[in-house]
Amino acid sequence: MNELVSLYKQLGFVDFYNLIQSNRKLNETEFIQSDRLLLGLDFVNVIPSSLIECNDGDIRIDVPVWFGDIEKAKNKIIVFGLEPRDTNSSFNIERINNMVYATPFGVDRWNEQSTIMRKPQNKYFRVFNDLVNNESNFVLFSDVVKDYSVSSKLNENRKNDEIARKHFFEKATGSLDFLKEEIDTIQPTLIITLGFDSYNFIKSNFKNQKVIKLRHPANGGERLALERLNSLFKI
């Protein structure tokens, strides 16, 4: 676990994991309440930041998070998305200079009582809830590309997304060494990818890994994704 955390600290955050736990304790109706989140880490209470908004020129980074005990788990699973997005400031956890940190898929806000508009993060919550709370599983949520360039200009989010998608394979190739270290450290029994691009990249670069493609819950695929997981794990 220490090796994994040391790897992720290369992303430049300071109190990220402490902030997640502090938020959970301060507000049980807004933040995830699973005790399996970030299992194995010691924490100190820190004062959460006020709302963090991304500005033009910021880099939005999703820091991987996990559920379960990596040492005791029968199944070690990595769930890879494509890359972060700047969708809602409520998901932002920490700012260090021009770098803004959040969790993949809004994991820390997986709570049906959340007041985030439309609760998009809970699509993933409903799909993965049984998987992450199974004591046989260690499940890590990550992205193939960890960072996303932000513009605060009006109506620029769609353009930013188009640029990110256009350069996905280029950026993914540039971060391949980091991905290899991430996968080598975890030694997963299964890699789950959301979407075609993440599947194609992981499958072509990690030929010795068992990789499956899951329908992306955010693109109208919540039911199909859940059915696929239930079939795979016979939940």
PDB file of C-alpha atoms in Angstrom:
ATOM      1  CA  MET A   1       0.000   0.000   0.000  1.00  0.00           C
ATOM      2  CA  ASN A   2       2.819   2.412   0.807  1.00  0.00           C
ATOM      3  CA  GLU A   3       4.290   1.794  -2.637  1.00  0.00           C
ATOM      4  CA  LEU A   4       0.974   2.599  -4.266  1.00  0.00           C
ATOM      5  CA  VAL A   5       0.461   5.806  -2.284  1.00  0.00           C
ATOM      6  CA  SER A   6       4.031   6.914  -3.042  1.00  0.00           C
ATOM      7  CA  LEU A   7       3.283   6.458  -6.737  1.00  0.00           C
ATOM      8  CA  TYR A   8       0.165   8.578  -6.578  1.00  0.00           C
ATOM      9  CA  LYS A   9       1.889  11.304  -4.576  1.00  0.00           C
ATOM     10  CA  GLN A  10       3.878  11.982  -7.737  1.00  0.00           C
ATOM     11  CA  LEU A  11       0.682  13.655  -8.954  1.00  0.00           C
ATOM     12  CA  GLY A  12       1.468  16.522  -6.569  1.00  0.00           C
ATOM     13  CA  PHE A  13      -1.357  16.554  -4.004  1.00  0.00           C
ATOM     14  CA  VAL A  14      -0.760  17.181  -0.293  1.00  0.00           C
ATOM     15  CA  ASP A  15      -3.829  16.422   1.874  1.00  0.00           C
ATOM     16  CA  PHE A  16      -6.033  14.764  -0.718  1.00  0.00           C
ATOM     17  CA  TYR A  17      -6.706  11.480   1.079  1.00  0.00           C
ATOM     18  CA  ASN A  18      -6.986  13.198   4.468  1.00  0.00           C
ATOM     19  CA  LEU A  19      -9.524  15.610   3.009  1.00  0.00           C
ATOM     20  CA  ILE A  20     -11.691  12.762   1.741  1.00  0.00           C
ATOM     21  CA  GLN A  21     -11.882  11.218   5.203  1.00  0.00           C
ATOM     22  CA  SER A  22     -12.426  14.576   6.903  1.00  0.00           C
ATOM     23  CA  ASN A  23     -15.295  15.383   4.545  1.00  0.00           C
ATOM     24  CA  ARG A  24     -16.886  11.992   5.208  1.00  0.00           C
ATOM     25  CA  LYS A  25     -16.911  12.605   8.951  1.00  0.00           C
ATOM     26  CA  LEU A  26     -18.222  16.157   8.688  1.00  0.00           C
ATOM     27  CA  ASN A  27     -21.151  15.465   6.380  1.00  0.00           C
ATOM     28  CA  GLU A  28     -22.675  11.993   6.277  1.00  0.00           C
ATOM     29  CA  THR A  29     -25.400  12.945   3.808  1.00  0.00           C
ATOM     30  CA  GLU A  30     -23.112  14.437   1.148  1.00  0.00           C
ATOM     31  CA  PHE A  31     -20.128  12.086   1.159  1.00  0.00           C
ATOM     32  CA  ILE A  32     -19.636   8.344   0.813  1.00  0.00           C
ATOM     33  CA  GLN A  33     -19.974   6.379   4.048  1.00  0.00           C
ATOM     34  CA  SER A  34     -18.329   3.084   3.115  1.00  0.00           C
ATOM     35  CA  ASP A  35     -15.612   2.140   5.612  1.00  0.00           C
ATOM     36  CA  ARG A  36     -13.916   0.153   2.866  1.00  0.00           C
ATOM     37  CA  LEU A  37     -12.895   3.322   1.031  1.00  0.00           C
ATOM     38  CA  LEU A  38      -9.115   3.894   1.300  1.00  0.00           C
ATOM     39  CA  LEU A  39      -8.771   0.934   3.629  1.00  0.00           C
ATOM     40  CA  GLY A  40      -5.217   0.549   4.907  1.00  0.00           C
ATOM     41  CA  LEU A  41      -4.349   4.244   5.170  1.00  0.00           C
ATOM     42  CA  ASP A  42      -3.865   6.207   8.390  1.00  0.00           C
ATOM     43  CA  PHE A  43      -5.416   9.659   8.413  1.00  0.00           C
ATOM     44  CA  VAL A  44      -5.294  12.957  10.223  1.00  0.00           C
ATOM     45  CA  ASN A  45      -8.213  15.372  10.317  1.00  0.00           C
ATOM     46  CA  VAL A  46      -7.751  18.474   8.189  1.00  0.00           C
ATOM     47  CA  ILE A  47     -10.011  21.442   7.542  1.00  0.00           C
ATOM     48  CA  PRO A  48     -11.737  21.037   4.170  1.00  0.00           C
ATOM     49  CA  SER A  49     -11.412  23.800   1.626  1.00  0.00           C
ATOM     50  CA  SER A  50     -14.304  25.969   0.558  1.00  0.00           C
ATOM     51  CA  LEU A  51     -15.680  25.446  -2.939  1.00  0.00           C
ATOM     52  CA  ILE A  52     -12.793  25.064  -5.404  1.00  0.00           C
ATOM     53  CA  GLU A  53     -13.491  26.306  -8.908  1.00  0.00           C
ATOM     54  CA  CYS A  54     -11.274  25.554 -11.873  1.00  0.00           C
ATOM     55  CA  ASN A  55      -9.905  28.508 -13.797  1.00  0.00           C
ATOM     56  CA  ASP A  56      -8.487  29.003 -17.256  1.00  0.00           C
ATOM     57  CA  GLY A  57      -5.111  27.246 -17.365  1.00  0.00           C
ATOM     58  CA  ASP A  58      -5.768  24.903 -14.446  1.00  0.00           C
ATOM     59  CA  ILE A  59      -5.005  21.200 -14.647  1.00  0.00           C
ATOM     60  CA  ARG A  60      -7.760  18.957 -13.309  1.00  0.00           C
ATOM     61  CA  ILE A  61      -6.346  15.686 -11.916  1.00  0.00           C
ATOM     62  CA  ASP A  62      -8.254  12.611 -10.775  1.00  0.00           C
ATOM     63  CA  VAL A  63      -6.325  10.793  -8.036  1.00  0.00           C
ATOM     64  CA  PRO A  64      -7.037   7.048  -7.880  1.00  0.00           C
ATOM     65  CA  VAL A  65      -8.963   5.730  -4.871  1.00  0.00           C
ATOM     66  CA  TRP A  66      -9.732   2.199  -3.757  1.00  0.00           C
ATOM     67  CA  PHE A  67     -11.995  -0.006  -1.684  1.00  0.00           C
ATOM     68  CA  GLY A  68     -10.842  -3.000   0.348  1.00  0.00           C
ATOM     69  CA  ASP A  69      -7.681  -4.617   1.633  1.00  0.00           C
ATOM     70  CA  ILE A  70      -5.162  -5.282  -1.136  1.00  0.00           C
ATOM     71  CA  GLU A  71      -3.339  -7.826   1.031  1.00  0.00           C
ATOM     72  CA  LYS A  72      -6.387  -9.973   1.814  1.00  0.00           C
ATOM     73  CA  ALA A  73      -8.437  -9.615  -1.356  1.00  0.00           C
ATOM     74  CA  LYS A  74      -9.148 -12.623  -3.543  1.00  0.00           C
ATOM     75  CA  ASN A  75      -9.915 -10.376  -6.506  1.00  0.00           C
ATOM     76  CA  LYS A  76      -7.808  -7.297  -7.276  1.00  0.00           C
ATOM     77  CA  ILE A  77      -9.656  -5.146  -9.775  1.00  0.00           C
ATOM     78  CA  ILE A  78      -8.768  -1.899 -11.512  1.00  0.00           C
ATOM     79  CA  VAL A  79     -11.549   0.137 -13.124  1.00  0.00           C
ATOM     80  CA  PHE A  80     -10.162   2.505 -15.764  1.00  0.00           C
ATOM     81  CA  GLY A  81     -12.001   5.442 -17.283  1.00  0.00           C
ATOM     82  CA  LEU A  82     -10.624   7.718 -19.994  1.00  0.00           C
ATOM     83  CA  GLU A  83      -9.566  10.945 -18.272  1.00  0.00           C
ATOM     84  CA  PRO A  84     -10.927  13.565 -15.837  1.00  0.00           C
ATOM     85  CA  ARG A  85     -13.492  16.188 -16.748  1.00  0.00           C
ATOM     86  CA  ASP A  86     -14.322  19.576 -15.207  1.00  0.00           C
ATOM     87  CA  THR A  87     -18.040  18.922 -14.816  1.00  0.00           C
ATOM     88  CA  ASN A  88     -18.931  20.399 -11.424  1.00  0.00           C
ATOM     89  CA  SER A  89     -16.873  22.322  -8.865  1.00  0.00           C
ATOM     90  CA  SER A  90     -18.522  20.376  -6.038  1.00  0.00           C
ATOM     91  CA  PHE A  91     -16.346  17.391  -6.956  1.00  0.00           C
ATOM     92  CA  ASN A  92     -13.073  19.284  -6.416  1.00  0.00           C
ATOM     93  CA  ILE A  93     -11.215  18.362  -3.222  1.00  0.00           C
ATOM     94  CA  GLU A  94      -7.834  20.094  -3.158  1.00  0.00           C
ATOM     95  CA  ARG A  95      -5.975  22.830  -5.030  1.00  0.00           C
ATOM     96  CA  ILE A  96      -2.167  23.019  -5.216  1.00  0.00           C
ATOM     97  CA  ASN A  97      -1.170  26.018  -7.340  1.00  0.00           C
ATOM     98  CA  ASN A  98      -2.856  25.446 -10.727  1.00  0.00           C
ATOM     99  CA  MET A  99      -3.588  21.765 -10.065  1.00  0.00           C
ATOM    100  CA  VAL A 100      -7.064  20.825  -8.865  1.00  0.00           C
ATOM    101  CA  TYR A 101      -7.650  17.321  -7.497  1.00  0.00           C
ATOM    102  CA  ALA A 102     -10.762  15.136  -7.377  1.00  0.00           C
ATOM    103  CA  THR A 103     -11.660  11.444  -7.381  1.00  0.00           C
ATOM    104  CA  PRO A 104     -12.436   9.390 -10.502  1.00  0.00           C
ATOM    105  CA  PHE A 105     -16.193   9.090 -11.100  1.00  0.00           C
ATOM    106  CA  GLY A 106     -16.900  11.322  -8.079  1.00  0.00           C
ATOM    107  CA  VAL A 107     -16.332   8.340  -5.769  1.00  0.00           C
ATOM    108  CA  ASP A 108     -16.126  10.450  -2.608  1.00  0.00           C
ATOM    109  CA  ARG A 109     -19.629  11.822  -3.351  1.00  0.00           C
ATOM    110  CA  TRP A 110     -21.289   8.417  -3.829  1.00  0.00           C
ATOM    111  CA  ASN A 111     -24.279   9.142  -1.625  1.00  0.00           C
ATOM    112  CA  GLU A 112     -27.927   8.978  -2.666  1.00  0.00           C
ATOM    113  CA  GLN A 113     -28.637  11.997  -0.442  1.00  0.00           C
ATOM    114  CA  SER A 114     -26.080  14.147  -2.239  1.00  0.00           C
ATOM    115  CA  THR A 115     -27.320  17.592  -3.262  1.00  0.00           C
ATOM    116  CA  ILE A 116     -25.143  17.747  -6.390  1.00  0.00           C
ATOM    117  CA  MET A 117     -27.373  18.642  -9.308  1.00  0.00           C
ATOM    118  CA  ARG A 118     -28.697  15.525 -11.088  1.00  0.00           C
ATOM    119  CA  LYS A 119     -26.327  13.365  -8.974  1.00  0.00           C
ATOM    120  CA  PRO A 120     -24.343  12.048 -11.988  1.00  0.00           C
ATOM    121  CA  GLN A 121     -21.813  10.322  -9.709  1.00  0.00           C
ATOM    122  CA  ASN A 122     -24.477   8.006  -8.347  1.00  0.00           C
ATOM    123  CA  LYS A 123     -24.794   6.206 -11.670  1.00  0.00           C
ATOM    124  CA  TYR A 124     -21.389   4.709 -10.883  1.00  0.00           C
ATOM    125  CA  PHE A 125     -22.407   4.194  -7.255  1.00  0.00           C
ATOM    126  CA  ARG A 126     -25.363   2.033  -8.276  1.00  0.00           C
ATOM    127  CA  VAL A 127     -23.289   0.039 -10.758  1.00  0.00           C
ATOM    128  CA  PHE A 128     -20.288  -0.665  -8.519  1.00  0.00           C
ATOM    129  CA  ASN A 129     -21.803  -0.617  -5.015  1.00  0.00           C
ATOM    130  CA  ASP A 130     -22.049  -4.390  -4.555  1.00  0.00           C
ATOM    131  CA  LEU A 131     -18.638  -4.979  -6.125  1.00  0.00           C
ATOM    132  CA  VAL A 132     -16.765  -2.587  -3.825  1.00  0.00           C
ATOM    133  CA  ASN A 133     -18.519  -3.751  -0.663  1.00  0.00           C
ATOM    134  CA  ASN A 134     -17.681  -7.411  -1.241  1.00  0.00           C
ATOM    135  CA  GLU A 135     -14.902  -8.299   1.208  1.00  0.00           C
ATOM    136  CA  SER A 136     -13.315 -10.595  -1.378  1.00  0.00           C
ATOM    137  CA  ASN A 137     -12.544  -7.630  -3.616  1.00  0.00           C
ATOM    138  CA  PHE A 138      -9.958  -4.889  -3.763  1.00  0.00           C
ATOM    139  CA  VAL A 139     -11.275  -2.376  -6.295  1.00  0.00           C
ATOM    140  CA  LEU A 140      -9.277   0.629  -7.474  1.00  0.00           C
ATOM    141  CA  PHE A 141     -10.804   3.408  -9.588  1.00  0.00           C
ATOM    142  CA  SER A 142      -8.449   5.240 -11.911  1.00  0.00           C
ATOM    143  CA  ASP A 143      -8.194   6.842 -15.335  1.00  0.00           C
ATOM    144  CA  VAL A 144      -5.903   5.979 -18.213  1.00  0.00           C
ATOM    145  CA  VAL A 145      -5.017   9.689 -18.514  1.00  0.00           C
ATOM    146  CA  LYS A 146      -4.850  11.364 -15.113  1.00  0.00           C
ATOM    147  CA  ASP A 147      -5.031  15.067 -16.068  1.00  0.00           C
ATOM    148  CA  TYR A 148      -7.271  17.401 -18.059  1.00  0.00           C
ATOM    149  CA  SER A 149      -6.591  20.944 -19.235  1.00  0.00           C
ATOM    150  CA  VAL A 150      -9.277  23.396 -18.160  1.00  0.00           C
ATOM    151  CA  SER A 151     -10.628  26.598 -19.653  1.00  0.00           C
ATOM    152  CA  SER A 152     -13.044  28.762 -17.673  1.00  0.00           C
ATOM    153  CA  LYS A 153     -14.281  30.567 -20.768  1.00  0.00           C
ATOM    154  CA  LEU A 154     -18.010  30.459 -21.332  1.00  0.00           C
ATOM    155  CA  ASN A 155     -19.203  27.424 -23.319  1.00  0.00           C
ATOM    156  CA  GLU A 156     -15.665  26.078 -23.621  1.00  0.00           C
ATOM    157  CA  ASN A 157     -16.250  22.758 -21.810  1.00  0.00           C
ATOM    158  CA  ARG A 158     -17.432  21.027 -24.969  1.00  0.00           C
ATOM    159  CA  LYS A 159     -14.385  22.283 -26.862  1.00  0.00           C
ATOM    160  CA  ASN A 160     -12.105  21.134 -24.023  1.00  0.00           C
ATOM    161  CA  ASP A 161     -13.720  17.714 -24.120  1.00  0.00           C
ATOM    162  CA  GLU A 162     -13.257  17.480 -27.886  1.00  0.00           C
ATOM    163  CA  ILE A 163      -9.570  18.355 -27.521  1.00  0.00           C
ATOM    164  CA  ALA A 164      -9.122  15.818 -24.724  1.00  0.00           C
ATOM    165  CA  ARG A 165     -10.757  13.073 -26.779  1.00  0.00           C
ATOM    166  CA  LYS A 166      -8.728  13.991 -29.868  1.00  0.00           C
ATOM    167  CA  HIS A 167      -5.445  13.749 -27.955  1.00  0.00           C
ATOM    168  CA  PHE A 168      -6.393  10.809 -25.731  1.00  0.00           C
ATOM    169  CA  PHE A 169      -4.134   8.201 -27.314  1.00  0.00           C
ATOM    170  CA  GLU A 170      -1.234  10.648 -27.494  1.00  0.00           C
ATOM    171  CA  LYS A 171      -1.542  11.538 -23.802  1.00  0.00           C
ATOM    172  CA  ALA A 172      -2.160   7.932 -22.803  1.00  0.00           C
ATOM    173  CA  THR A 173       1.023   6.856 -24.577  1.00  0.00           C
ATOM    174  CA  GLY A 174       2.898   9.629 -22.795  1.00  0.00           C
ATOM    175  CA  SER A 175       1.740   8.314 -19.416  1.00  0.00           C
ATOM    176  CA  LEU A 176       2.384   4.657 -20.238  1.00  0.00           C
ATOM    177  CA  ASP A 177       5.280   4.301 -17.777  1.00  0.00           C
ATOM    178  CA  PHE A 178       3.072   5.553 -14.947  1.00  0.00           C
ATOM    179  CA  LEU A 179       0.315   3.136 -15.947  1.00  0.00           C
ATOM    180  CA  LYS A 180       2.761   0.244 -16.045  1.00  0.00           C
ATOM    181  CA  GLU A 181       3.962   1.042 -12.544  1.00  0.00           C
ATOM    182  CA  GLU A 182       0.370   1.375 -11.351  1.00  0.00           C
ATOM    183  CA  ILE A 183      -0.601  -2.003 -12.786  1.00  0.00           C
ATOM    184  CA  ASP A 184       2.624  -3.716 -11.694  1.00  0.00           C
ATOM    185  CA  THR A 185       2.097  -2.481  -8.136  1.00  0.00           C
ATOM    186  CA  ILE A 186      -1.473  -3.739  -7.903  1.00  0.00           C
ATOM    187  CA  GLN A 187      -1.040  -6.955  -9.904  1.00  0.00           C
ATOM    188  CA  PRO A 188      -4.746  -7.034 -10.798  1.00  0.00           C
ATOM    189  CA  THR A 189      -6.661 -10.211 -11.444  1.00  0.00           C
ATOM    190  CA  LEU A 190      -8.997  -8.186 -13.685  1.00  0.00           C
ATOM    191  CA  ILE A 191      -9.028  -4.798 -15.398  1.00  0.00           C
ATOM    192  CA  ILE A 192     -12.406  -3.262 -16.214  1.00  0.00           C
ATOM    193  CA  THR A 193     -12.443  -0.458 -18.774  1.00  0.00           C
ATOM    194  CA  LEU A 194     -15.261   1.997 -19.388  1.00  0.00           C
ATOM    195  CA  GLY A 195     -15.680   2.793 -23.070  1.00  0.00           C
ATOM    196  CA  PHE A 196     -13.986   1.663 -26.273  1.00  0.00           C
ATOM    197  CA  ASP A 197     -10.924   3.924 -26.225  1.00  0.00           C
ATOM    198  CA  SER A 198      -9.824   2.957 -22.738  1.00  0.00           C
ATOM    199  CA  TYR A 199     -10.391  -0.720 -23.576  1.00  0.00           C
ATOM    200  CA  ASN A 200      -8.443  -0.536 -26.829  1.00  0.00           C
ATOM    201  CA  PHE A 201      -5.507   1.260 -25.218  1.00  0.00           C
ATOM    202  CA  ILE A 202      -5.230  -1.004 -22.168  1.00  0.00           C
ATOM    203  CA  LYS A 203      -5.817  -4.183 -24.161  1.00  0.00           C
ATOM    204  CA  SER A 204      -3.155  -3.318 -26.748  1.00  0.00           C
ATOM    205  CA  ASN A 205      -0.514  -2.266 -24.212  1.00  0.00           C
ATOM    206  CA  PHE A 206      -1.098  -4.858 -21.488  1.00  0.00           C
ATOM    207  CA  LYS A 207      -1.562  -8.067 -23.409  1.00  0.00           C
ATOM    208  CA  ASN A 208      -0.927 -10.305 -20.397  1.00  0.00           C
ATOM    209  CA  GLN A 209      -3.759  -8.762 -18.389  1.00  0.00           C
ATOM    210  CA  LYS A 210      -7.354  -9.932 -18.309  1.00  0.00           C
ATOM    211  CA  VAL A 211      -9.294  -6.922 -19.600  1.00  0.00           C
ATOM    212  CA  ILE A 212     -13.027  -6.518 -20.119  1.00  0.00           C
ATOM    213  CA  LYS A 213     -15.027  -3.631 -21.545  1.00  0.00           C
ATOM    214  CA  LEU A 214     -18.007  -2.303 -19.607  1.00  0.00           C
ATOM    215  CA  ARG A 215     -20.713  -0.044 -20.991  1.00  0.00           C
ATOM    216  CA  HIS A 216     -20.112   3.475 -19.696  1.00  0.00           C
ATOM    217  CA  PRO A 217     -22.741   4.245 -17.019  1.00  0.00           C
ATOM    218  CA  ALA A 218     -22.639   7.975 -17.852  1.00  0.00           C
ATOM    219  CA  ASN A 219     -23.748   7.413 -21.440  1.00  0.00           C
ATOM    220  CA  GLY A 220     -27.078   5.743 -20.827  1.00  0.00           C
ATOM    221  CA  GLY A 221     -25.434   2.431 -20.036  1.00  0.00           C
ATOM    222  CA  GLU A 222     -26.097   2.106 -16.303  1.00  0.00           C
ATOM    223  CA  ARG A 223     -28.457  -0.871 -16.602  1.00  0.00           C
ATOM    224  CA  LEU A 224     -26.267  -2.723 -19.124  1.00  0.00           C
ATOM    225  CA  ALA A 225     -23.126  -2.088 -17.061  1.00  0.00           C
ATOM    226  CA  LEU A 226     -24.788  -3.443 -13.925  1.00  0.00           C
ATOM    227  CA  GLU A 227     -26.123  -6.503 -15.723  1.00  0.00           C
ATOM    228  CA  ARG A 228     -22.640  -7.223 -17.104  1.00  0.00           C
ATOM    229  CA  LEU A 229     -21.038  -6.978 -13.657  1.00  0.00           C
ATOM    230  CA  ASN A 230     -23.730  -9.123 -12.070  1.00  0.00           C
ATOM    231  CA  SER A 231     -23.165 -11.758 -14.735  1.00  0.00           C
ATOM    232  CA  LEU A 232     -19.398 -11.600 -14.394  1.00  0.00           C
ATOM    233  CA  PHE A 233     -19.310 -11.880 -10.609  1.00  0.00           C
ATOM    234  CA  LYS A 234     -22.668 -13.597 -10.108  1.00  0.00           C
ATOM    235  CA  ILE A 235     -23.586 -10.981  -7.543  1.00  0.00           C
TER     236      ILE A 235
END
